Short mmCIF file of C-alpha atoms and ligand atoms in Angstrom, two decimals:
data_model
loop_
_atom_site.label_atom_id
_atom_site.label_comp_id
_atom_site.label_asym_id
_atom_site.label_seq_id
_atom_site.Cartn_x
_atom_site.Cartn_y
_atom_site.Cartn_z
CA UNK A 6 -10.17 173.17 56.06
CA UNK A 7 -13.89 172.84 56.75
CA UNK A 8 -15.12 169.89 58.73
CA UNK A 9 -18.85 169.13 58.54
CA UNK A 10 -21.09 167.43 61.08
CA UNK A 11 -21.31 163.99 59.52
CA UNK A 12 -24.41 161.96 60.44
CA UNK A 13 -23.53 159.02 58.19
CA UNK A 14 -24.50 155.55 59.43
CA UNK A 15 -21.17 154.14 58.30
CA UNK A 16 -18.41 154.61 57.43
CA UNK A 17 -18.96 157.32 59.97
CA UNK A 18 -17.50 160.20 61.93
CA UNK A 19 -14.24 159.58 63.81
CA UNK A 20 -12.88 161.66 66.70
CA UNK A 21 -10.89 164.62 65.36
CA UNK A 22 -8.12 163.95 67.88
CA UNK A 23 -7.72 160.47 66.42
CA UNK A 24 -7.47 161.82 62.87
CA UNK A 25 -4.91 164.39 64.04
CA UNK A 26 -2.76 161.67 65.64
CA UNK A 27 -3.02 159.54 62.51
CA UNK A 28 -1.91 162.57 60.51
CA UNK A 29 1.08 163.20 62.77
CA UNK A 30 2.06 159.53 62.51
CA UNK A 31 1.45 159.32 58.76
CA UNK A 32 4.92 159.84 57.24
CA UNK A 33 7.03 158.64 60.13
CA UNK A 34 5.43 156.48 62.78
CA UNK A 35 7.23 157.49 65.97
CA UNK A 36 10.74 157.42 64.58
CA UNK A 37 10.37 154.34 62.36
CA UNK A 38 10.81 156.38 59.19
CA UNK A 39 7.69 154.86 57.65
CA UNK A 40 3.92 154.87 57.89
CA UNK A 41 2.03 152.13 59.74
CA UNK A 42 0.56 151.38 56.30
CA UNK A 43 4.00 150.46 55.01
CA UNK A 44 5.38 148.30 57.78
CA UNK A 45 5.50 144.53 58.09
CA UNK A 46 2.81 143.02 60.25
CA UNK A 47 5.48 140.59 61.46
CA UNK A 48 7.74 143.31 62.83
CA UNK A 49 8.17 144.36 66.45
CA UNK A 50 6.64 147.78 65.96
CA UNK A 51 3.42 146.41 64.50
CA UNK A 52 3.28 143.65 67.06
CA UNK A 53 3.19 146.34 69.72
CA UNK A 54 0.44 148.22 67.91
CA UNK A 55 -1.91 145.24 67.67
CA UNK A 56 -1.16 143.99 71.20
CA UNK A 57 -1.72 147.43 72.66
CA UNK A 58 -4.98 147.81 70.74
CA UNK A 59 -6.22 144.51 72.14
CA UNK A 60 -5.13 145.36 75.68
CA UNK A 61 -6.78 148.78 75.56
CA UNK A 62 -10.00 147.18 74.33
CA UNK A 63 -9.81 144.61 77.12
CA UNK A 64 -9.31 147.38 79.69
CA UNK A 65 -12.13 149.49 78.29
CA UNK A 66 -14.76 146.75 78.35
CA UNK A 67 -13.34 144.54 81.08
CA UNK A 68 -13.09 141.44 78.91
CA UNK A 69 -12.66 138.27 80.98
CA UNK A 70 -9.60 136.07 80.34
CA UNK A 71 -11.70 133.24 78.91
CA UNK A 72 -12.69 135.39 75.93
CA UNK A 73 -10.55 135.96 72.84
CA UNK A 74 -10.46 139.21 70.88
CA UNK A 75 -10.10 138.76 67.12
CA UNK A 76 -9.51 141.40 64.46
CA UNK A 77 -10.94 139.95 61.25
CA UNK A 78 -11.80 140.99 57.71
CA UNK A 79 -14.80 140.53 55.46
CA UNK A 80 -17.03 142.97 57.32
CA UNK A 81 -19.81 142.14 59.72
CA UNK A 82 -21.48 140.30 56.83
CA UNK A 83 -18.84 137.54 56.83
CA UNK A 84 -19.82 136.78 60.42
CA UNK A 85 -23.30 135.88 59.15
CA UNK A 86 -21.65 132.76 57.68
CA UNK A 87 -18.82 132.21 60.15
CA UNK A 88 -21.18 131.95 63.09
CA UNK A 89 -23.20 128.96 61.85
CA UNK A 90 -20.12 127.36 60.26
CA UNK A 91 -18.26 127.44 63.56
CA UNK A 92 -21.08 126.95 66.04
CA UNK A 93 -23.42 124.42 64.47
CA UNK A 94 -23.35 121.07 66.22
CA UNK A 95 -27.05 120.23 66.16
CA UNK A 96 -27.38 122.49 63.12
CA UNK A 97 -30.17 124.45 64.74
CA UNK A 98 -30.34 128.10 65.69
CA UNK A 99 -32.92 130.67 66.76
CA UNK A 100 -32.87 134.13 65.19
CA UNK A 101 -34.70 137.25 66.33
CA UNK A 102 -35.46 139.20 63.19
CA UNK A 103 -35.49 142.92 63.88
CA UNK A 104 -34.29 144.32 60.58
CA UNK A 105 -32.30 143.80 57.40
CA UNK A 106 -29.09 142.69 59.09
CA UNK A 107 -30.72 140.01 61.24
CA UNK A 108 -32.71 138.89 58.20
CA UNK A 109 -29.54 138.53 56.15
CA UNK A 110 -27.82 136.66 58.99
CA UNK A 111 -30.74 134.25 59.20
CA UNK A 112 -30.76 133.67 55.42
CA UNK A 113 -27.04 132.89 55.57
CA UNK A 114 -27.41 130.47 58.49
CA UNK A 115 -30.13 128.58 56.60
CA UNK A 116 -27.46 127.53 54.11
CA UNK A 117 -25.82 125.46 56.82
CA UNK A 118 -28.68 124.11 58.88
CA UNK A 119 -32.07 124.61 60.42
CA UNK A 120 -32.10 128.26 61.43
CA UNK A 121 -35.50 129.64 62.39
CA UNK A 122 -36.98 133.03 63.24
CA UNK A 123 -38.37 132.78 66.78
CA UNK A 124 -39.55 136.41 66.81
CA UNK A 125 -39.83 139.21 64.29
CA UNK A 126 -40.97 142.79 64.03
CA UNK A 127 -41.37 142.73 60.25
CA UNK A 128 -45.14 143.27 60.63
CA UNK A 129 -44.57 146.93 61.52
CA UNK A 130 -41.54 147.71 59.36
CA UNK A 131 -39.18 146.84 62.25
CA UNK A 132 -40.25 149.93 64.20
CA UNK A 133 -40.17 148.05 67.51
CA UNK A 134 -38.47 145.09 69.16
CA UNK A 135 -40.53 141.95 69.77
CA UNK A 136 -41.14 140.67 73.30
CA UNK A 137 -38.20 138.38 74.04
CA UNK A 138 -39.11 137.31 77.58
CA UNK A 139 -40.60 133.93 76.65
CA UNK A 140 -39.39 132.83 73.25
CA UNK A 141 -40.16 129.46 71.75
CA UNK A 142 -36.55 128.39 71.32
CA UNK A 143 -35.89 124.84 70.06
CA UNK A 144 -34.46 122.85 72.96
CA UNK A 145 -31.41 121.76 70.97
CA UNK A 146 -30.66 125.11 69.30
CA UNK A 147 -26.94 125.80 69.15
CA UNK A 148 -27.45 129.51 69.83
CA UNK A 149 -29.81 132.48 69.86
CA UNK A 150 -28.92 135.34 67.54
CA UNK A 151 -29.74 139.04 67.79
CA UNK A 152 -28.82 142.28 66.08
CA UNK A 153 -28.43 144.46 69.15
CA UNK A 154 -28.79 147.86 67.50
CA UNK A 155 -30.68 148.07 64.24
CA UNK A 156 -28.75 150.64 62.27
CA UNK A 157 -31.36 151.08 59.55
CA UNK A 158 -34.55 151.14 61.65
CA UNK A 159 -33.20 152.75 64.82
CA UNK A 160 -34.18 150.21 67.47
CA UNK A 161 -31.88 149.02 70.26
CA UNK A 162 -32.24 146.36 72.94
CA UNK A 163 -32.29 147.85 76.44
CA UNK A 164 -32.53 144.38 77.88
CA UNK A 165 -31.15 141.22 76.31
CA UNK A 166 -33.54 138.38 75.38
CA UNK A 167 -34.09 135.47 77.71
CA UNK A 168 -32.23 132.76 75.79
CA UNK A 169 -33.36 130.05 78.23
CA UNK A 170 -29.82 128.92 78.77
CA UNK A 171 -28.73 129.00 75.13
CA UNK A 172 -25.64 130.84 73.96
CA UNK A 173 -26.33 134.42 72.89
CA UNK A 174 -24.69 135.78 69.73
CA UNK A 175 -24.89 139.51 69.10
CA UNK A 176 -24.21 141.69 66.09
CA UNK A 177 -23.35 144.91 67.92
CA UNK A 178 -21.89 146.67 64.87
CA UNK A 179 -23.64 149.98 65.42
CA UNK A 180 -23.67 150.16 69.24
CA UNK A 181 -20.31 148.58 70.15
CA UNK A 182 -18.49 150.72 72.75
CA UNK A 183 -21.41 153.17 73.04
CA UNK A 184 -22.00 151.94 76.61
CA UNK A 185 -20.61 149.38 79.07
CA UNK A 186 -20.83 145.75 77.91
CA UNK A 187 -21.28 142.72 80.15
CA UNK A 188 -19.27 140.31 78.02
CA UNK A 189 -20.21 137.24 80.06
CA UNK A 190 -23.77 137.45 78.78
CA UNK A 191 -22.54 136.59 75.28
CA UNK A 192 -20.98 133.64 73.53
CA UNK A 193 -19.93 135.97 70.74
CA UNK A 194 -20.34 139.71 70.39
CA UNK A 195 -19.01 141.23 67.21
CA UNK A 196 -18.93 144.53 65.36
CA UNK A 197 -17.85 145.90 62.02
CA UNK A 198 -15.60 148.82 62.95
CA UNK A 199 -16.91 151.39 60.49
CA UNK A 200 -19.96 152.37 62.53
CA UNK A 201 -18.81 153.33 66.00
CA UNK A 202 -15.16 152.31 66.21
CA UNK A 203 -12.87 152.99 63.26
CA UNK A 204 -12.35 152.73 59.53
CA UNK A 205 -14.08 150.10 57.38
CA UNK A 206 -12.16 146.88 56.85
CA UNK A 207 -11.88 145.37 60.31
CA UNK A 208 -14.42 143.38 62.27
CA UNK A 209 -13.91 142.90 65.99
CA UNK A 210 -15.06 139.54 67.31
CA UNK A 211 -15.09 138.76 71.03
CA UNK A 212 -15.63 135.05 71.51
CA UNK A 213 -15.78 132.73 74.51
CA UNK A 214 -12.90 130.30 74.30
CA UNK A 215 -14.96 127.12 74.50
CA UNK A 216 -16.73 128.14 71.26
CA UNK A 217 -13.44 128.04 69.37
CA UNK A 218 -13.41 124.52 68.00
CA UNK A 219 -10.87 122.29 66.34
CA UNK A 220 -13.39 119.59 65.42
CA UNK A 221 -15.08 121.44 62.56
CA UNK A 222 -16.06 119.64 59.36
CA UNK A 223 -13.28 119.47 56.80
CA UNK A 224 -15.10 121.73 54.33
CA UNK A 225 -15.03 124.84 56.57
CA UNK A 226 -12.42 127.12 54.94
CA UNK A 227 -9.29 127.82 56.97
CA UNK A 228 -9.87 131.58 56.87
CA UNK A 229 -13.43 131.15 58.17
CA UNK A 230 -12.47 129.23 61.30
CA UNK A 231 -12.25 131.22 64.53
CA UNK A 232 -9.51 128.85 65.65
CA UNK A 233 -7.23 129.88 62.78
CA UNK A 234 -7.29 133.49 63.91
CA UNK A 235 -7.39 132.84 67.65
CA UNK A 236 -4.30 130.62 67.51
CA UNK A 237 -2.39 133.24 65.53
CA UNK A 238 -3.37 136.31 67.55
CA UNK A 239 -5.21 137.69 64.48
CA UNK A 240 -1.94 137.42 62.51
CA UNK A 241 -2.59 134.19 60.58
CA UNK A 242 -2.41 136.19 57.37
CA UNK A 243 -1.90 139.91 56.75
CA UNK A 244 -4.45 141.65 58.96
CA UNK A 245 -6.10 144.98 58.09
CA UNK A 246 -3.04 146.49 59.74
CA UNK A 247 -3.66 150.22 59.36
CA UNK A 248 -7.32 149.93 60.32
CA UNK A 249 -6.44 148.08 63.51
CA UNK A 250 -3.97 150.86 64.32
CA UNK A 251 -6.73 153.50 63.92
CA UNK A 252 -9.10 151.42 66.08
CA UNK A 253 -6.33 151.38 68.67
CA UNK A 254 -6.20 155.18 68.61
CA UNK A 255 -9.97 155.26 69.16
CA UNK A 256 -9.64 152.92 72.16
CA UNK A 257 -7.07 155.29 73.66
CA UNK A 258 -9.37 158.25 72.98
CA UNK A 259 -12.21 156.44 74.76
CA UNK A 260 -9.99 155.64 77.76
CA UNK A 261 -8.82 159.23 77.95
CA UNK A 262 -12.41 160.48 77.86
CA UNK A 263 -13.69 158.48 80.80
CA UNK A 264 -14.32 155.08 79.21
CA UNK A 265 -17.65 153.48 78.38
CA UNK A 266 -19.60 154.81 81.39
CA UNK A 267 -18.80 158.37 80.38
CA UNK A 268 -19.56 157.58 76.75
CA UNK A 269 -22.98 156.16 77.69
CA UNK A 270 -23.83 159.30 79.63
CA UNK A 271 -22.80 161.53 76.75
CA UNK A 272 -24.71 159.40 74.24
CA UNK A 273 -27.86 159.55 76.38
CA UNK A 274 -27.60 163.33 76.57
CA UNK A 275 -27.12 163.68 72.83
CA UNK A 276 -30.00 161.35 71.95
CA UNK A 277 -32.31 163.11 74.43
CA UNK A 278 -31.77 166.46 72.72
CA UNK A 279 -32.93 164.99 69.42
CA UNK A 280 -35.78 162.81 70.73
CA UNK A 281 -37.14 165.62 72.92
CA UNK A 282 -37.32 167.82 69.87
CA UNK A 283 -38.98 165.10 67.77
CA UNK A 284 -41.58 164.48 70.48
CA UNK A 285 -42.85 168.05 70.40
CA UNK A 286 -42.36 168.89 66.71
CA UNK A 287 -45.40 169.21 64.48
CA UNK A 288 -43.37 168.54 61.36
CA UNK A 289 -40.75 165.91 62.26
CA UNK A 290 -41.65 162.54 63.76
CA UNK A 291 -39.53 159.68 65.06
CA UNK A 292 -40.45 156.32 63.53
CA UNK A 293 -39.65 153.99 66.46
CA UNK A 294 -41.73 153.15 69.56
CA UNK A 295 -40.33 155.06 72.51
CA UNK A 296 -39.08 152.17 74.63
CA UNK A 297 -36.97 150.68 71.84
CA UNK A 298 -35.33 153.84 70.53
CA UNK A 299 -31.67 153.61 69.62
CA UNK A 300 -29.17 156.04 71.10
CA UNK A 301 -27.03 155.70 67.98
CA UNK A 302 -29.31 155.84 64.92
CA UNK A 303 -32.31 158.15 64.97
CA UNK A 304 -34.69 157.84 61.99
CA UNK A 305 -37.36 160.50 61.45
CA UNK A 306 -39.77 161.68 58.77
CA UNK A 307 -41.90 164.69 57.89
CA UNK A 308 -44.58 162.59 56.20
CA UNK A 309 -43.83 164.14 52.81
CA UNK A 310 -41.17 162.77 50.48
CA UNK A 311 -40.67 166.18 48.88
CA UNK A 312 -40.22 167.92 52.21
CA UNK A 313 -37.81 165.18 53.37
CA UNK A 314 -35.69 165.70 50.27
CA UNK A 315 -35.75 169.46 50.68
CA UNK A 316 -34.72 169.13 54.31
CA UNK A 317 -31.79 166.81 53.56
CA UNK A 318 -30.55 169.21 50.89
CA UNK A 319 -30.94 172.34 53.01
CA UNK A 320 -29.23 170.68 55.99
CA UNK A 321 -26.25 169.68 53.84
CA UNK A 322 -25.86 173.30 52.76
CA UNK A 323 -25.47 174.13 56.48
CA UNK A 324 -22.75 171.52 56.98
CA UNK A 325 -25.11 168.88 58.41
CA UNK A 326 -24.48 166.01 56.03
CA UNK A 327 -25.53 162.42 55.31
CA UNK A 328 -28.97 162.76 56.88
CA UNK A 329 -30.79 160.83 54.18
CA UNK A 330 -32.48 157.70 55.53
CA UNK A 331 -31.53 154.21 54.34
CA UNK A 332 -32.75 153.53 50.81
CA UNK A 333 -35.14 150.86 52.11
CA UNK A 334 -37.02 153.19 54.50
CA UNK A 335 -36.63 156.73 53.16
CA UNK A 336 -36.98 159.85 55.31
CA UNK A 337 -34.05 160.93 57.43
CA UNK A 338 -31.65 159.24 59.80
CA UNK A 339 -29.18 160.94 62.11
CA UNK A 340 -26.43 158.61 63.28
CA UNK A 341 -24.97 160.09 66.43
CA UNK A 342 -22.12 157.78 67.31
CA UNK A 343 -19.50 158.30 70.04
CA UNK A 344 -17.47 160.67 67.89
CA UNK A 345 -20.41 162.99 67.11
CA UNK A 346 -20.00 165.97 69.44
CA UNK A 347 -22.99 167.32 71.36
CA UNK A 348 -22.65 170.56 69.36
CA UNK A 349 -23.43 168.60 66.19
CA UNK A 350 -26.75 167.39 67.60
CA UNK A 351 -27.57 170.85 68.96
CA UNK A 352 -26.87 172.40 65.60
CA UNK A 353 -29.05 169.79 63.89
CA UNK A 354 -31.97 170.45 66.24
CA UNK A 355 -31.61 174.23 65.86
CA UNK A 356 -31.71 173.76 62.09
CA UNK A 357 -34.79 171.48 62.28
CA UNK A 358 -36.57 174.14 64.38
CA UNK A 359 -35.75 176.83 61.87
CA UNK A 360 -36.81 174.63 58.95
CA UNK A 361 -40.12 173.87 60.68
CA UNK A 362 -40.82 177.55 61.33
CA UNK A 363 -40.07 178.47 57.75
CA UNK A 364 -42.37 175.77 56.38
CA UNK A 365 -45.50 176.35 58.42
C1 PLP B 28 -23.40 147.88 58.72
C2 PLP B 28 -23.90 146.69 59.43
C3 PLP B 28 -23.65 145.39 59.00
C4 PLP B 28 -22.88 145.10 57.71
O1 PLP B 28 -21.56 145.45 57.86
P1 PLP B 28 -20.48 145.17 56.71
O2 PLP B 28 -19.20 145.48 57.41
O3 PLP B 28 -20.79 146.11 55.60
O4 PLP B 28 -20.58 143.76 56.31
C5 PLP B 28 -24.12 144.34 59.75
N1 PLP B 28 -24.80 144.54 60.88
C6 PLP B 28 -25.08 145.79 61.33
C7 PLP B 28 -25.84 145.95 62.59
C8 PLP B 28 -24.64 146.89 60.63
O5 PLP B 28 -24.92 148.13 61.08
#
């Protein structure tokens, strides 16, 4: 067996210990005689799995009692619609457009009401975050929406926008659990699992209880109402049962490894190794302004498309894979999520050094 260092933006690297446990549990989950994939989601064993996953997540983050945790399907992209469908009262919302995902979320919200961009960094290919200290937010906006870590462009909020008293909604898909989270600052914070948490197919939504409404318009589909899932403990219909189980293993792995404080420290160390190298390299350059750099997704370029392609190919031959940048921006991108060991980043930087020397 050869494991590579996988820098994919998502689905992405998972902790080896988690994969080992899943392997041990595969044929016979702890004496049940069957895999978690095969068992009823209405049974006692599965009920324990999902409850324990939720409790471990609550412990990890410190989620207050007035917030619900939901395990949903449809990817992060389904939230782009669920949020306006469930939250619109005045049918107005303010979006901060910092990349493709925020742009898509805004386009989706416009189907249901008057959603507007109150700030954008499109003018410079989303290579920075706009100033969010004094936004022109419509007085009666139902919420302010951000994408907290921009997976494609590699920017990340270090400080949340001043929403001027409006509810903050955050797509935290690619930074969820990378550092401590102050849940009370959000109305909703959500994440597709396949970036930093687990396998694709489950979306974790943490929502303040008063935003779960039973007075929605008739046309809002049952499956797209937060209330449906909140009332049923995420078991209204068949949940992505196996994926939730794997997420649960990841939560236990995080707890065992010092929780989110320890993870933040480790992530800062890893990112520093890469950014320090980029800052002094004559060949490789980071594409994001320093203050807004993401700790999770690090895009960089050589300035030559041919050299970029050669680098991605040569790196893969060394077991450093999925370094190609998103198709919309080109160049390279190293995603260095929680499960990427420090050795992976060190090996990448050593390889970049060598590549640079050989191509002078
Ligand atoms: C990947 C990603 C999405 C889309 O997730 P899907 O699960 O594919 O719908 C949305 N937002 C962010 C920030 C992402 O990184």
